[in-house]
């Protein structure tokens, strides 16, 4: 039907062709991260239940995001007009919500074909049964999925690790909520390793032959690559023996790749021990910030949440009979562990039960592509060789949605790029994927539908604020409550007054 390399290639081509230079990294000096949602559907006169031959499908990018940064807690606003989290995965998902809103506008107006068809209940729609959505990220999600073993194989830094390793790396609980050492280490997937990596067809493989074979930083960190300089000899004999048993045959575990995401208050916390026992796996984490801590949960945590609650969010659930789930997640070329991905996205929540109708833990398909993103940190590092100056993450985030009006949205520090302090309060300085703008589009959709055709969740009470509309999505809130009680009890939630805007 499709391969991981086909998905990666499609997304890289879309990035090169459909996105303008605005918001992209400055050549030879900056790098960024990429994520996207791809719609998969069978070509005409085909269905997925054809047993005799492979189903021919069309693949279309419907949303895309780039970005590496978050704003700190002190910069958050109660007006809903700033993007708190501008990591690529989050930008791509919010862009996807914009696409879904547009598709609901189409089906409500009965004007054009839409991805939605009428549901069985009044005012509700559901996704066409022949459609699938695949999530692509050029890098491993920050947080739990990025805690993977570092092996003493310079030519194979991404050597497959066992399921036992991924599930048993945990160390004893620590009273510390975050380690004081290595505070500036963030997603340390940038150790210098000599490894030829396969690039996109248009990119010479030699460009990364002797470069950095990993990427770094999913947060606000701009420091250079910092490889944990710890050998296995720093572990005590019992720890070393236990870790050696979990490693692949013949492999020597010298450390783990570090995540800059910090454990949330209420979680056990990392040990901070040197070497492979540094991190504890399976914990909820927040993204790092420069000095000012963020309230943004890691991308691993958010993807795990979407795998149960869907990608549509609470607002759109008012119009949907079922959540919109991802069928697959594809990761680009980078340090990667299949078992760590499985644990972070599925395993932590696999026992969540008593969910409302339509909700459930999805067995999302997880794959890795062998294609490297040309503007990833590792690719840019390899190309620049001995160029002067420091390599830094691009400060801008790009949002693109498959919508007819103004599909592109470029932001920096949570606002449209170029916004001044004086202009922050203007309507023109809102990102099209900010909470308040998505809420405005939702309200526009609601006003285009006659009240007698509204879903029951919107007919029984008078709603005004963003918070009230979210809380009124009862099935979604019931599922979210069950997830928190059974798996994600320490999830950091913004105070309600940050959602009281109209």
Coordinates of C-alpha atoms in Angstrom, one line a residue:
X1 CA 0.0 0.0 0.0
X2 CA 2.8 2.4 1.0
X3 CA 6.2 2.3 2.6
X4 CA 7.9 4.5 5.2
X5 CA 10.4 5.8 2.5
X6 CA 7.5 6.8 0.3
X7 CA 5.9 8.8 3.1
X8 CA 9.2 10.5 4.0
X9 CA 10.0 11.3 0.4
X10 CA 6.5 12.8 -0.2
X11 CA 6.9 15.0 2.9
X12 CA 10.4 16.1 2.0
X13 CA 9.2 17.0 -1.5
X14 CA 6.2 18.9 -0.2
X15 CA 8.5 20.9 2.1
X16 CA 10.8 21.8 -0.8
X17 CA 8.2 22.6 -3.3
X18 CA 5.1 23.9 -1.5
X19 CA 6.7 25.9 1.3
X20 CA 8.3 29.2 0.5
X21 CA 11.7 30.2 1.9
X22 CA 10.0 32.3 4.7
X23 CA 10.5 30.6 8.0
X24 CA 13.0 28.0 6.7
X25 CA 16.5 27.7 8.2
X26 CA 19.2 30.0 7.1
X27 CA 21.6 27.9 4.9
X28 CA 24.7 26.6 6.6
X29 CA 23.8 28.2 10.0
X30 CA 20.4 26.9 11.1
X31 CA 18.4 23.6 11.2
X32 CA 14.9 22.6 11.9
X33 CA 12.6 19.6 12.5
X34 CA 9.7 18.6 10.2
X35 CA 6.4 16.8 10.8
X36 CA 3.3 16.2 8.7
X37 CA 0.0 14.4 8.3
X38 CA -0.5 12.4 5.1
X39 CA -3.9 11.3 3.8
X40 CA -4.0 7.8 2.3
X41 CA -6.9 6.7 0.1
X42 CA -7.4 4.0 -2.5
X43 CA -7.5 5.0 -6.1
X44 CA -10.8 4.9 -8.0
X45 CA -12.8 1.6 -8.0
X46 CA -10.6 0.1 -5.3
X47 CA -11.2 -0.8 -1.7
X48 CA -9.0 -2.0 1.2
X49 CA -10.6 -5.5 1.3
X50 CA -9.1 -6.7 -2.0
X51 CA -7.3 -9.9 -0.9
X52 CA -5.8 -10.8 -4.2
X53 CA -3.7 -7.8 -5.1
X54 CA -2.0 -4.8 -3.4
X55 CA -4.3 -1.8 -3.1
X56 CA -3.2 1.1 -5.1
X57 CA -3.4 4.3 -3.1
X58 CA -3.0 8.0 -3.5
X59 CA -1.0 9.9 -0.9
X60 CA -1.5 13.6 -0.1
X61 CA 0.1 15.8 2.5
X62 CA -2.8 17.6 4.3
X63 CA -0.8 19.4 7.0
X64 CA 2.8 20.2 7.8
X65 CA 4.8 21.8 10.6
X66 CA 8.3 22.8 11.4
X67 CA 9.8 24.1 14.6
X68 CA 11.9 23.4 17.6
X69 CA 10.9 25.8 20.4
X70 CA 8.4 26.5 23.2
X71 CA 7.5 29.6 25.1
X72 CA 8.1 29.8 28.9
X73 CA 5.4 29.8 31.4
X74 CA 5.7 33.6 32.0
X75 CA 5.0 34.4 28.3
X76 CA 1.7 32.4 28.2
X77 CA -1.4 34.5 27.6
X78 CA -5.0 34.2 28.7
X79 CA -6.3 35.5 25.3
X80 CA -5.5 32.3 23.4
X81 CA -3.6 34.2 20.8
X82 CA -0.1 32.8 21.3
X83 CA 1.3 29.4 20.4
X84 CA 2.7 27.9 23.6
X85 CA 4.3 24.9 21.8
X86 CA 6.0 25.2 18.4
X87 CA 7.6 21.8 18.1
X88 CA 7.1 20.4 14.6
X89 CA 4.7 17.6 15.7
X90 CA 2.4 20.0 17.6
X91 CA 2.4 22.5 14.7
X92 CA 1.5 19.7 12.2
X93 CA -1.3 18.5 14.5
X94 CA -2.8 22.0 14.9
X95 CA -2.5 22.5 11.1
X96 CA -4.3 19.2 10.7
X97 CA -7.1 20.5 13.0
X98 CA -7.4 23.5 10.7
X99 CA -7.7 21.1 7.7
X100 CA -10.4 19.1 9.5
X101 CA -12.4 22.3 10.2
X102 CA -12.3 23.2 6.6
X103 CA -13.5 19.7 5.6
X104 CA -16.4 20.1 8.1
X105 CA -17.3 23.4 6.5
X106 CA -17.5 21.7 3.1
X107 CA -19.7 18.8 4.3
X108 CA -21.9 21.2 6.3
X109 CA -22.4 23.4 3.2
X110 CA -23.1 20.4 1.0
X111 CA -21.0 22.0 -1.7
X112 CA -18.1 19.8 -2.4
X113 CA -16.7 16.3 -1.7
X114 CA -15.4 16.1 1.9
X115 CA -13.5 13.5 3.9
X116 CA -16.6 13.2 6.0
X117 CA -19.9 11.5 5.6
X118 CA -23.1 11.7 7.7
X119 CA -23.1 9.8 11.0
X120 CA -26.0 7.9 12.5
X121 CA -26.9 10.7 14.9
X122 CA -28.2 14.2 14.2
X123 CA -25.5 16.8 13.5
X124 CA -22.6 14.3 13.6
X125 CA -20.3 13.2 10.8
X126 CA -17.7 10.5 10.6
X127 CA -14.6 9.9 8.5
X128 CA -15.0 8.1 5.2
X129 CA -14.2 4.5 5.8
X130 CA -11.7 4.2 3.0
X131 CA -9.4 7.0 4.3
X132 CA -6.4 6.7 6.6
X133 CA -4.0 9.2 8.1
X134 CA -0.3 8.7 8.6
X135 CA 1.8 10.9 10.9
X136 CA 5.3 11.7 9.8
X137 CA 8.2 13.2 11.8
X138 CA 11.7 13.7 10.6
X139 CA 13.0 12.8 14.1
X140 CA 12.1 10.7 17.2
X141 CA 9.6 12.6 19.4
X142 CA 11.1 14.3 22.4
X143 CA 10.6 12.8 25.8
X144 CA 10.2 9.1 26.5
X145 CA 10.6 7.8 23.0
X146 CA 14.0 9.4 22.8
X147 CA 15.5 7.6 25.7
X148 CA 17.3 4.8 23.8
X149 CA 20.6 3.0 24.5
X150 CA 23.9 4.4 23.2
X151 CA 26.0 1.4 22.0
X152 CA 29.7 1.2 21.3
X153 CA 29.2 0.7 17.5
X154 CA 30.4 3.8 15.7
X155 CA 29.2 2.4 12.4
X156 CA 25.8 1.4 13.7
X157 CA 24.6 4.1 16.2
X158 CA 21.0 3.1 15.6
X159 CA 21.6 -0.6 16.2
X160 CA 18.3 -2.3 17.0
X161 CA 17.7 -2.8 20.7
X162 CA 15.6 -5.5 22.4
X163 CA 12.2 -5.1 23.8
X164 CA 13.6 -6.1 27.2
X165 CA 16.0 -3.1 27.1
X166 CA 13.2 -0.6 26.3
X167 CA 11.0 -1.9 29.1
X168 CA 13.6 -2.5 31.8
X169 CA 16.0 0.4 31.7
X170 CA 14.2 2.0 34.8
X171 CA 16.2 2.7 37.8
X172 CA 15.1 3.2 41.4
X173 CA 12.8 6.1 42.1
X174 CA 14.5 9.3 43.1
X175 CA 13.2 12.1 45.3
X176 CA 14.7 14.6 42.8
X177 CA 12.2 15.9 40.3
X178 CA 15.0 16.8 37.8
X179 CA 18.7 16.3 37.7
X180 CA 20.9 19.3 38.4
X181 CA 23.7 18.0 36.3
X182 CA 23.7 18.3 32.5
X183 CA 20.9 20.9 32.7
X184 CA 21.6 22.1 29.2
X185 CA 21.7 18.7 27.6
X186 CA 18.7 18.3 25.3
X187 CA 17.8 15.4 23.1
X188 CA 21.4 14.6 22.8
X189 CA 21.1 12.7 19.5
X190 CA 24.1 14.6 18.0
X191 CA 27.2 12.7 19.1
X192 CA 29.8 12.7 16.3
X193 CA 29.6 9.3 14.7
X194 CA 31.1 8.4 11.4
X195 CA 28.3 6.8 9.5
X196 CA 27.1 7.1 5.9
X197 CA 23.4 7.8 5.9
X198 CA 21.0 7.4 3.0
X199 CA 19.5 10.8 2.0
X200 CA 16.8 11.8 -0.4
X201 CA 17.5 10.9 -4.0
X202 CA 18.6 14.5 -4.8
X203 CA 21.0 14.7 -2.0
X204 CA 24.5 13.2 -2.4
X205 CA 25.2 10.6 0.3
X206 CA 28.7 11.9 0.6
X207 CA 27.4 15.0 2.2
X208 CA 26.9 13.2 5.5
X209 CA 29.6 10.6 5.1
X210 CA 31.8 12.1 7.8
X211 CA 29.3 14.4 9.5
X212 CA 27.2 14.2 12.6
X213 CA 24.9 11.2 12.3
X214 CA 22.3 12.4 14.7
X215 CA 20.1 15.3 15.4
X216 CA 19.5 17.3 18.6
X217 CA 17.3 19.5 20.6
X218 CA 13.5 19.5 20.6
X219 CA 13.3 22.3 23.0
X220 CA 14.6 25.8 23.4
X221 CA 18.2 24.7 23.7
X222 CA 20.8 26.3 21.3
X223 CA 23.9 24.8 22.9
X224 CA 26.2 22.7 20.7
X225 CA 26.1 18.9 20.7
X226 CA 27.0 17.4 24.1
X227 CA 27.7 13.7 24.1
X228 CA 27.5 12.1 27.5
X229 CA 31.2 11.5 28.2
X230 CA 30.7 8.5 30.3
X231 CA 32.0 5.0 29.7
X232 CA 30.4 1.8 31.0
X233 CA 33.2 1.6 33.6
X234 CA 31.5 4.3 35.6
X235 CA 28.6 2.0 36.4
X236 CA 28.9 -0.4 39.3
X237 CA 29.3 -4.1 38.6
X238 CA 25.6 -4.9 39.2
X239 CA 24.3 -2.2 36.9
X240 CA 26.8 -3.0 34.2
X241 CA 25.9 -6.7 34.3
X242 CA 22.1 -6.0 34.2
X243 CA 22.5 -3.6 31.2
X244 CA 24.8 -5.9 29.3
X245 CA 22.3 -8.7 29.5
X246 CA 19.6 -6.4 28.0
X247 CA 21.7 -5.2 25.1
X248 CA 21.8 -6.9 21.7
X249 CA 24.2 -9.8 21.4
X250 CA 27.8 -8.4 21.1
X251 CA 26.7 -4.8 21.8
X252 CA 28.2 -2.8 24.5
X253 CA 25.9 -0.2 26.1
X254 CA 27.9 2.8 27.1
X255 CA 25.1 5.3 27.9
X256 CA 21.7 6.4 26.9
X257 CA 20.7 9.3 24.6
X258 CA 19.5 12.0 26.8
X259 CA 16.2 13.9 26.5
X260 CA 16.1 17.5 27.7
X261 CA 12.4 17.0 28.7
X262 CA 12.1 17.2 32.5
X263 CA 10.0 14.9 34.6
X264 CA 6.8 16.6 35.7
X265 CA 6.2 17.2 39.5
X266 CA 4.5 14.0 40.9
X267 CA 6.6 11.6 38.8
X268 CA 9.4 9.6 40.3
X269 CA 12.1 11.5 38.5
X270 CA 15.4 10.6 36.8
X271 CA 18.3 9.3 38.9
X272 CA 20.8 11.5 37.2
X273 CA 23.4 8.7 37.6
X274 CA 26.2 8.6 35.1
X275 CA 25.9 6.3 32.2
X276 CA 23.0 4.1 31.1
X277 CA 21.1 4.6 34.4
X278 CA 20.7 8.4 33.9
X279 CA 17.1 8.3 32.9
X280 CA 14.0 6.5 34.0
X281 CA 11.6 5.5 31.2
X282 CA 7.9 5.7 31.0
X283 CA 7.5 9.0 32.8
X284 CA 5.6 12.1 31.8
X285 CA 7.9 15.0 30.9
X286 CA 7.7 18.7 30.1
X287 CA 9.7 20.4 27.4
X288 CA 12.7 22.5 28.5
X289 CA 13.0 26.2 28.2
X290 CA 15.8 28.7 28.7
X291 CA 15.5 29.7 32.3
X292 CA 11.7 30.0 32.3
X293 CA 10.2 26.5 32.5
X294 CA 7.5 25.6 30.0
X295 CA 4.1 24.0 30.6
X296 CA 4.3 22.0 27.4
X297 CA 4.2 18.2 27.7
X298 CA 6.7 16.3 25.6
X299 CA 5.9 15.2 22.1
X300 CA 6.0 11.5 23.2
X301 CA 3.4 12.3 25.8
X302 CA 1.2 14.2 23.3
X303 CA 1.4 11.5 20.7
X304 CA 0.4 8.9 23.3
X305 CA -2.6 11.0 24.3
X306 CA -3.7 11.5 20.6
X307 CA -3.5 7.7 20.3
X308 CA -6.4 7.4 22.7
X309 CA -8.3 10.7 22.4
X310 CA -7.7 11.3 18.7
X311 CA -6.1 14.2 16.9
X312 CA -9.3 16.3 16.5
X313 CA -9.3 17.8 20.0
X314 CA -12.4 18.5 22.2
X315 CA -14.0 21.2 20.0
X316 CA -14.3 19.2 16.8
X317 CA -15.6 16.2 18.8
X318 CA -18.9 18.1 19.0
X319 CA -19.4 17.3 15.3
X320 CA -17.8 13.9 15.1
X321 CA -19.3 10.5 15.8
X322 CA -15.8 9.0 16.3
X323 CA -12.4 10.4 17.0
X324 CA -9.9 10.9 14.2
X325 CA -7.1 8.5 14.8
X326 CA -3.7 8.1 13.1
X327 CA -3.2 4.7 11.5
X328 CA 0.6 4.9 11.4
X329 CA 3.6 7.0 12.6
X330 CA 6.6 7.2 10.4
X331 CA 10.0 8.5 11.7
X332 CA 12.8 9.8 9.5
X333 CA 16.4 8.7 9.7
X334 CA 17.8 9.4 13.2
X335 CA 18.7 7.5 16.3
X336 CA 15.7 5.2 16.8
X337 CA 14.4 2.3 18.9
X338 CA 11.3 0.5 17.8
X339 CA 10.7 -0.8 21.3
X340 CA 11.1 2.7 22.9
X341 CA 8.6 4.1 20.4
X342 CA 6.2 1.3 21.1
X343 CA 6.5 1.9 24.8
X344 CA 6.2 5.6 24.7
X345 CA 3.2 5.9 22.3
X346 CA 1.3 2.7 23.1
X347 CA 2.7 0.7 26.0
X348 CA 2.2 3.3 28.7
X349 CA -1.5 3.5 28.1
X350 CA -2.3 0.0 26.8
X351 CA -4.3 -0.9 30.0
X352 CA -6.5 2.1 29.9
X353 CA -10.1 0.8 30.0
X354 CA -13.7 2.0 30.5
X355 CA -13.5 4.5 27.7
X356 CA -16.7 5.9 26.1
X357 CA -18.0 4.5 22.8
X358 CA -15.7 5.1 19.9
X359 CA -12.6 5.7 22.0
X360 CA -9.8 3.2 22.6
X361 CA -6.1 2.5 22.7
X362 CA -5.0 2.3 19.1
X363 CA -2.5 -0.2 17.8
X364 CA -0.9 2.4 15.6
X365 CA 1.7 1.1 13.1
X366 CA 5.2 2.5 13.8
X367 CA 7.9 2.5 11.2
X368 CA 11.2 4.2 10.4
X369 CA 12.3 5.5 7.0
X370 CA 15.9 5.4 5.8
X371 CA 15.7 8.9 4.4
X372 CA 17.3 11.8 6.2
X373 CA 15.7 15.3 6.3
X374 CA 18.0 17.7 4.4
X375 CA 17.6 20.5 6.9
X376 CA 17.9 18.3 10.0
X377 CA 20.7 19.1 12.4
X378 CA 22.8 16.2 11.3
X379 CA 22.5 16.9 7.6
X380 CA 23.3 20.6 8.0
X381 CA 26.2 19.8 10.3
X382 CA 27.7 17.5 7.7
X383 CA 27.3 19.9 4.8
X384 CA 28.8 22.9 6.7
X385 CA 32.0 21.0 7.5
X386 CA 34.4 23.5 9.1
X387 CA 32.3 26.6 8.5
X388 CA 32.7 29.3 11.1
X389 CA 30.0 30.1 13.6
X390 CA 27.7 28.0 15.7
X391 CA 24.9 25.8 14.3
X392 CA 21.6 26.9 15.9
X393 CA 18.0 25.8 15.6
X394 CA 15.8 27.9 13.4
X395 CA 13.7 30.4 15.5
X396 CA 10.7 30.2 13.2
X397 CA 7.9 27.7 12.9
X398 CA 6.0 27.0 9.7
X399 CA 2.4 25.8 9.6
X400 CA 0.8 24.6 6.3
X401 CA -2.7 23.2 5.9
X402 CA -4.5 21.9 2.8
X403 CA -7.0 24.8 2.8
X404 CA -7.8 27.2 0.0
X405 CA -7.3 30.5 1.9
X406 CA -3.9 31.4 3.3
X407 CA -2.6 27.9 3.9
X408 CA 0.8 29.1 5.1
X409 CA 1.4 30.5 8.6
X410 CA 4.9 31.4 9.8
X411 CA 5.5 32.3 13.4
X412 CA 8.3 33.1 15.8
X413 CA 8.0 33.2 19.6
X414 CA 4.3 32.2 19.3
X415 CA 3.2 35.1 17.0
X416 CA 3.3 35.6 13.3
X417 CA 6.9 36.4 12.2
X418 CA 7.7 40.1 12.3
X419 CA 5.1 40.9 15.1
X420 CA 6.2 43.8 17.3
X421 CA 5.4 44.3 20.9
X422 CA 3.0 47.1 20.1
X423 CA 1.3 44.9 17.5
X424 CA 0.6 41.9 19.7
X425 CA -3.0 42.9 20.4
X426 CA -4.0 43.3 16.8
X427 CA -6.1 40.7 15.1
X428 CA -3.6 40.4 12.3
X429 CA -1.0 39.2 14.7
X430 CA -2.7 35.9 15.5
X431 CA -1.5 32.7 14.1
X432 CA -4.2 30.9 12.1
X433 CA -3.6 27.8 14.3
X434 CA -3.7 29.6 17.6
X435 CA -6.5 28.5 20.0
X436 CA -8.5 31.7 19.5
X437 CA -8.3 31.4 15.7
X438 CA -9.3 27.8 15.6
X439 CA -12.1 28.6 18.0
X440 CA -13.2 31.4 15.7
X441 CA -13.3 29.0 12.8
X442 CA -15.3 26.6 14.9
X443 CA -17.8 29.3 15.7
X444 CA -18.1 30.2 12.1
X445 CA -18.9 26.6 11.3
X446 CA -21.5 26.5 14.0
X447 CA -23.2 29.7 12.7
X448 CA -23.4 28.3 9.2
X449 CA -25.6 25.4 10.4
X450 CA -29.2 25.9 11.4
X451 CA -29.8 25.3 15.1
X452 CA -32.3 22.4 14.4
X453 CA -29.3 20.5 12.9
X454 CA -26.9 21.1 15.7
X455 CA -25.6 18.1 17.6
X456 CA -27.2 17.4 21.0
X457 CA -24.1 18.4 22.9
X458 CA -24.5 22.0 21.6
X459 CA -28.3 22.3 21.9
X460 CA -28.8 21.6 25.6
X461 CA -27.0 24.6 27.1
X462 CA -25.8 28.1 26.4
X463 CA -22.1 28.1 25.8
X464 CA -19.8 31.2 25.4
X465 CA -16.2 30.7 26.3
X466 CA -13.6 28.4 24.7
X467 CA -13.4 26.5 28.0
X468 CA -17.2 26.0 28.1
X469 CA -17.3 24.6 24.6
X470 CA -14.4 22.2 25.4
X471 CA -16.1 21.0 28.6
X472 CA -19.4 20.4 26.8
X473 CA -17.8 17.7 24.6
X474 CA -18.8 15.1 27.2
X475 CA -17.5 11.9 25.5
X476 CA -14.1 13.5 24.9
X477 CA -13.9 14.8 28.5
X478 CA -14.9 11.4 29.8
X479 CA -12.2 9.7 27.8
X480 CA -9.6 12.3 28.9
X481 CA -10.6 11.8 32.5
X482 CA -10.2 8.1 32.3
X483 CA -6.7 8.5 30.7
X484 CA -5.6 10.8 33.4
X485 CA -6.9 8.6 36.2
X486 CA -5.4 5.4 34.8
X487 CA -2.1 6.4 33.2
X488 CA -1.3 10.1 33.0
X489 CA -2.3 11.4 36.4
X490 CA 0.6 13.9 36.6
X491 CA -0.2 15.6 33.3
X492 CA 0.2 19.4 33.5
X493 CA -3.0 21.2 32.7
X494 CA -3.3 24.9 32.1
X495 CA -5.5 26.8 34.7
X496 CA -9.1 27.2 33.4
X497 CA -8.7 31.0 33.2
X498 CA -6.3 30.5 30.3
X499 CA -9.3 29.2 28.3
X500 CA -12.0 31.7 29.3
X501 CA -11.7 33.8 26.1
X502 CA -14.6 34.2 23.7

